Amino acid sequence: MYLCTKEVANKLQVSKMTISRMVKNGRLKPINTQKRFFLFNANEIDCLTSNLKTDVK
């Protein structure tokens, strides 16, 4: 399953601009390489969100 930029932003509770910056900085890796539209692997985003939750506690 894939997630678009808006869905990832909602999951991570950040803006779409932040997601774009994370891609540019290499912190997130989209599946496609189109500059205007990113798709992300849902499993990778779920792992990222679970890691962020454990880091906060």
Backbone atoms as SQL, in Angstrom:
CREATE TABLE atoms (id INTEGER PRIMARY KEY, chain TEXT, resi INTEGER, resn TEXT, atom TEXT, x REAL, y REAL, z REAL);
INSERT INTO atoms VALUES
  (1, 'A', 1, 'MET', 'N', 0.839, -1.179, 0.000),
  (2, 'A', 1, 'MET', 'CA', 0.000, 0.000, 0.000),
  (3, 'A', 1, 'MET', 'C', 0.886, 1.245, 0.000),
  (4, 'A', 2, 'TYR', 'N', 0.420, 2.256, -0.683),
  (5, 'A', 2, 'TYR', 'CA', 1.178, 3.491, -0.797),
  (6, 'A', 2, 'TYR', 'C', 0.412, 4.661, -0.198),
  (7, 'A', 3, 'LEU', 'N', 1.146, 5.640, 0.284),
  (8, 'A', 3, 'LEU', 'CA', 0.565, 6.853, 0.842),
  (9, 'A', 3, 'LEU', 'C', 1.070, 8.060, 0.062),
  (10, 'A', 4, 'CYS', 'N', 0.190, 9.032, -0.139),
  (11, 'A', 4, 'CYS', 'CA', 0.606, 10.272, -0.792),
  (12, 'A', 4, 'CYS', 'C', 1.182, 11.220, 0.264),
  (13, 'A', 5, 'THR', 'N', 1.695, 12.339, -0.183),
  (14, 'A', 5, 'THR', 'CA', 2.334, 13.306, 0.706),
  (15, 'A', 5, 'THR', 'C', 1.382, 13.780, 1.801),
  (16, 'A', 6, 'LYS', 'N', 0.151, 14.067, 1.436),
  (17, 'A', 6, 'LYS', 'CA', -0.829, 14.556, 2.413),
  (18, 'A', 6, 'LYS', 'C', -1.096, 13.520, 3.502),
  (19, 'A', 7, 'GLU', 'N', -1.204, 12.258, 3.117),
  (20, 'A', 7, 'GLU', 'CA', -1.464, 11.196, 4.091),
  (21, 'A', 7, 'GLU', 'C', -0.278, 11.009, 5.040),
  (22, 'A', 8, 'VAL', 'N', 0.928, 11.088, 4.499),
  (23, 'A', 8, 'VAL', 'CA', 2.122, 10.976, 5.337),
  (24, 'A', 8, 'VAL', 'C', 2.206, 12.161, 6.294),
  (25, 'A', 9, 'ALA', 'N', 1.912, 13.345, 5.797),
  (26, 'A', 9, 'ALA', 'CA', 1.927, 14.537, 6.648),
  (27, 'A', 9, 'ALA', 'C', 0.938, 14.387, 7.798),
  (28, 'A', 10, 'ASN', 'N', -0.232, 13.874, 7.516),
  (29, 'A', 10, 'ASN', 'CA', -1.225, 13.655, 8.568),
  (30, 'A', 10, 'ASN', 'C', -0.746, 12.638, 9.592),
  (31, 'A', 11, 'LYS', 'N', -0.156, 11.546, 9.120),
  (32, 'A', 11, 'LYS', 'CA', 0.348, 10.522, 10.039),
  (33, 'A', 11, 'LYS', 'C', 1.455, 11.054, 10.937),
  (34, 'A', 12, 'LEU', 'N', 2.341, 11.866, 10.366),
  (35, 'A', 12, 'LEU', 'CA', 3.471, 12.396, 11.130),
  (36, 'A', 12, 'LEU', 'C', 3.133, 13.705, 11.842),
  (37, 'A', 13, 'GLN', 'N', 1.942, 14.216, 11.590),
  (38, 'A', 13, 'GLN', 'CA', 1.470, 15.466, 12.184),
  (39, 'A', 13, 'GLN', 'C', 2.396, 16.639, 11.869),
  (40, 'A', 14, 'VAL', 'N', 2.729, 16.737, 10.585),
  (41, 'A', 14, 'VAL', 'CA', 3.542, 17.839, 10.072),
  (42, 'A', 14, 'VAL', 'C', 2.885, 18.350, 8.795),
  (43, 'A', 15, 'SER', 'N', 3.405, 19.426, 8.240),
  (44, 'A', 15, 'SER', 'CA', 2.853, 19.970, 6.998),
  (45, 'A', 15, 'SER', 'C', 3.394, 19.220, 5.777),
  (46, 'A', 16, 'LYS', 'N', 2.723, 19.424, 4.648),
  (47, 'A', 16, 'LYS', 'CA', 3.209, 18.830, 3.396),
  (48, 'A', 16, 'LYS', 'C', 4.569, 19.412, 3.021),
  (49, 'A', 17, 'MET', 'N', 4.793, 20.686, 3.358),
  (50, 'A', 17, 'MET', 'CA', 6.087, 21.317, 3.084),
  (51, 'A', 17, 'MET', 'C', 7.200, 20.621, 3.867),
  (52, 'A', 18, 'THR', 'N', 6.906, 20.242, 5.100),
  (53, 'A', 18, 'THR', 'CA', 7.900, 19.528, 5.911),
  (54, 'A', 18, 'THR', 'C', 8.239, 18.187, 5.277),
  (55, 'A', 19, 'ILE', 'N', 7.241, 17.502, 4.749),
  (56, 'A', 19, 'ILE', 'CA', 7.488, 16.225, 4.069),
  (57, 'A', 19, 'ILE', 'C', 8.394, 16.455, 2.867),
  (58, 'A', 20, 'SER', 'N', 8.130, 17.503, 2.094),
  (59, 'A', 20, 'SER', 'CA', 8.977, 17.821, 0.936),
  (60, 'A', 20, 'SER', 'C', 10.414, 18.094, 1.373),
  (61, 'A', 21, 'ARG', 'N', 10.578, 18.816, 2.471),
  (62, 'A', 21, 'ARG', 'CA', 11.930, 19.088, 2.980),
  (63, 'A', 21, 'ARG', 'C', 12.607, 17.797, 3.440),
  (64, 'A', 22, 'MET', 'N', 11.842, 16.909, 4.076),
  (65, 'A', 22, 'MET', 'CA', 12.411, 15.633, 4.536),
  (66, 'A', 22, 'MET', 'C', 12.880, 14.792, 3.353),
  (67, 'A', 23, 'VAL', 'N', 12.149, 14.848, 2.245),
  (68, 'A', 23, 'VAL', 'CA', 12.570, 14.130, 1.030),
  (69, 'A', 23, 'VAL', 'C', 13.845, 14.764, 0.483),
  (70, 'A', 24, 'LYS', 'N', 13.869, 16.077, 0.406),
  (71, 'A', 24, 'LYS', 'CA', 15.033, 16.787, -0.134),
  (72, 'A', 24, 'LYS', 'C', 16.284, 16.517, 0.699),
  (73, 'A', 25, 'ASN', 'N', 16.117, 16.442, 2.036),
  (74, 'A', 25, 'ASN', 'CA', 17.247, 16.205, 2.935),
  (75, 'A', 25, 'ASN', 'C', 17.612, 14.725, 3.072),
  (76, 'A', 26, 'GLY', 'N', 16.819, 13.840, 2.450),
  (77, 'A', 26, 'GLY', 'CA', 17.113, 12.414, 2.503),
  (78, 'A', 26, 'GLY', 'C', 16.567, 11.702, 3.727),
  (79, 'A', 27, 'ARG', 'N', 15.749, 12.368, 4.522),
  (80, 'A', 27, 'ARG', 'CA', 15.180, 11.738, 5.723),
  (81, 'A', 27, 'ARG', 'C', 14.014, 10.819, 5.382),
  (82, 'A', 28, 'LEU', 'N', 13.341, 11.088, 4.263),
  (83, 'A', 28, 'LEU', 'CA', 12.278, 10.227, 3.744),
  (84, 'A', 28, 'LEU', 'C', 12.607, 9.879, 2.308),
  (85, 'A', 29, 'LYS', 'N', 12.282, 8.643, 1.921),
  (86, 'A', 29, 'LYS', 'CA', 12.562, 8.218, 0.554),
  (87, 'A', 29, 'LYS', 'C', 11.251, 7.833, -0.130),
  (88, 'A', 30, 'PRO', 'N', 10.844, 8.620, -1.124),
  (89, 'A', 30, 'PRO', 'CA', 9.616, 8.271, -1.846),
  (90, 'A', 30, 'PRO', 'C', 9.868, 7.112, -2.804),
  (91, 'A', 31, 'ILE', 'N', 8.792, 6.456, -3.191),
  (92, 'A', 31, 'ILE', 'CA', 8.898, 5.343, -4.137),
  (93, 'A', 31, 'ILE', 'C', 9.120, 5.875, -5.546),
  (94, 'A', 32, 'ASN', 'N', 8.421, 6.935, -5.897),
  (95, 'A', 32, 'ASN', 'CA', 8.603, 7.526, -7.222),
  (96, 'A', 32, 'ASN', 'C', 9.515, 8.744, -7.109),
  (97, 'A', 33, 'THR', 'N', 9.993, 9.208, -8.234),
  (98, 'A', 33, 'THR', 'CA', 10.938, 10.322, -8.208),
  (99, 'A', 33, 'THR', 'C', 10.399, 11.571, -8.899),
  (100, 'A', 34, 'GLN', 'N', 9.087, 11.637, -9.100),
  (101, 'A', 34, 'GLN', 'CA', 8.511, 12.838, -9.694),
  (102, 'A', 34, 'GLN', 'C', 8.611, 13.982, -8.698),
  (103, 'A', 35, 'LYS', 'N', 8.946, 15.141, -9.168),
  (104, 'A', 35, 'LYS', 'CA', 9.180, 16.268, -8.269),
  (105, 'A', 35, 'LYS', 'C', 7.903, 16.839, -7.676),
  (106, 'A', 36, 'ARG', 'N', 6.790, 16.718, -8.352),
  (107, 'A', 36, 'ARG', 'CA', 5.556, 17.349, -7.866),
  (108, 'A', 36, 'ARG', 'C', 4.655, 16.398, -7.096),
  (109, 'A', 37, 'PHE', 'N', 4.886, 15.106, -7.153),
  (110, 'A', 37, 'PHE', 'CA', 3.983, 14.147, -6.526),
  (111, 'A', 37, 'PHE', 'C', 4.786, 12.973, -5.986),
  (112, 'A', 38, 'PHE', 'N', 4.738, 12.767, -4.688),
  (113, 'A', 38, 'PHE', 'CA', 5.479, 11.672, -4.067),
  (114, 'A', 38, 'PHE', 'C', 4.526, 10.585, -3.585),
  (115, 'A', 39, 'LEU', 'N', 4.973, 9.350, -3.673),
  (116, 'A', 39, 'LEU', 'CA', 4.292, 8.212, -3.054),
  (117, 'A', 39, 'LEU', 'C', 5.281, 7.551, -2.109),
  (118, 'A', 40, 'PHE', 'N', 4.778, 7.110, -0.960),
  (119, 'A', 40, 'PHE', 'CA', 5.621, 6.500, 0.060),
  (120, 'A', 40, 'PHE', 'C', 5.074, 5.129, 0.420),
  (121, 'A', 41, 'ASN', 'N', 5.962, 4.222, 0.778),
  (122, 'A', 41, 'ASN', 'CA', 5.566, 2.895, 1.225),
  (123, 'A', 41, 'ASN', 'C', 4.932, 3.026, 2.611),
  (124, 'A', 42, 'ALA', 'N', 3.707, 2.554, 2.758),
  (125, 'A', 42, 'ALA', 'CA', 2.969, 2.695, 4.019),
  (126, 'A', 42, 'ALA', 'C', 3.676, 1.974, 5.166),
  (127, 'A', 43, 'ASN', 'N', 4.295, 0.825, 4.900),
  (128, 'A', 43, 'ASN', 'CA', 4.996, 0.082, 5.951),
  (129, 'A', 43, 'ASN', 'C', 6.178, 0.873, 6.505),
  (130, 'A', 44, 'GLU', 'N', 6.913, 1.546, 5.636),
  (131, 'A', 44, 'GLU', 'CA', 8.047, 2.351, 6.084),
  (132, 'A', 44, 'GLU', 'C', 7.589, 3.534, 6.929),
  (133, 'A', 45, 'ILE', 'N', 6.480, 4.140, 6.551),
  (134, 'A', 45, 'ILE', 'CA', 5.948, 5.268, 7.318),
  (135, 'A', 45, 'ILE', 'C', 5.454, 4.786, 8.675),
  (136, 'A', 46, 'ASP', 'N', 4.809, 3.609, 8.716),
  (137, 'A', 46, 'ASP', 'CA', 4.362, 3.052, 9.995),
  (138, 'A', 46, 'ASP', 'C', 5.541, 2.777, 10.916),
  (139, 'A', 47, 'CYS', 'N', 6.630, 2.258, 10.364),
  (140, 'A', 47, 'CYS', 'CA', 7.845, 2.025, 11.173),
  (141, 'A', 47, 'CYS', 'C', 8.397, 3.346, 11.690),
  (142, 'A', 48, 'LEU', 'N', 8.400, 4.346, 10.847),
  (143, 'A', 48, 'LEU', 'CA', 8.903, 5.656, 11.248),
  (144, 'A', 48, 'LEU', 'C', 8.060, 6.250, 12.370),
  (145, 'A', 49, 'THR', 'N', 6.744, 6.147, 12.254),
  (146, 'A', 49, 'THR', 'CA', 5.886, 6.708, 13.291),
  (147, 'A', 49, 'THR', 'C', 6.036, 5.953, 14.600),
  (148, 'A', 50, 'SER', 'N', 6.202, 4.638, 14.536),
  (149, 'A', 50, 'SER', 'CA', 6.388, 3.876, 15.775),
  (150, 'A', 50, 'SER', 'C', 7.745, 4.196, 16.415),
  (151, 'A', 51, 'ASN', 'N', 8.760, 4.417, 15.602),
  (152, 'A', 51, 'ASN', 'CA', 10.073, 4.821, 16.132),
  (153, 'A', 51, 'ASN', 'C', 10.021, 6.199, 16.768),
  (154, 'A', 52, 'LEU', 'N', 9.281, 7.091, 16.153),
  (155, 'A', 52, 'LEU', 'CA', 9.152, 8.443, 16.719),
  (156, 'A', 52, 'LEU', 'C', 8.423, 8.401, 18.055),
  (157, 'A', 53, 'LYS', 'N', 7.417, 7.553, 18.179),
  (158, 'A', 53, 'LYS', 'CA', 6.668, 7.442, 19.434),
  (159, 'A', 53, 'LYS', 'C', 7.543, 6.879, 20.547),
  (160, 'A', 54, 'THR', 'N', 8.401, 5.919, 20.240),
  (161, 'A', 54, 'THR', 'CA', 9.254, 5.342, 21.278),
  (162, 'A', 54, 'THR', 'C', 10.371, 6.298, 21.657),
  (163, 'A', 55, 'ASP', 'N', 10.819, 7.137, 20.715),
  (164, 'A', 55, 'ASP', 'CA', 11.856, 8.120, 21.018),
  (165, 'A', 55, 'ASP', 'C', 11.339, 9.212, 21.953),
  (166, 'A', 56, 'VAL', 'N', 10.050, 9.524, 21.847),
  (167, 'A', 56, 'VAL', 'CA', 9.471, 10.589, 22.658),
  (168, 'A', 56, 'VAL', 'C', 9.308, 10.134, 24.109),
  (169, 'A', 57, 'LYS', 'N', 8.977, 8.869, 24.317),
  (170, 'A', 57, 'LYS', 'CA', 8.753, 8.359, 25.684),
  (171, 'A', 57, 'LYS', 'C', 9.994, 8.220, 26.443);
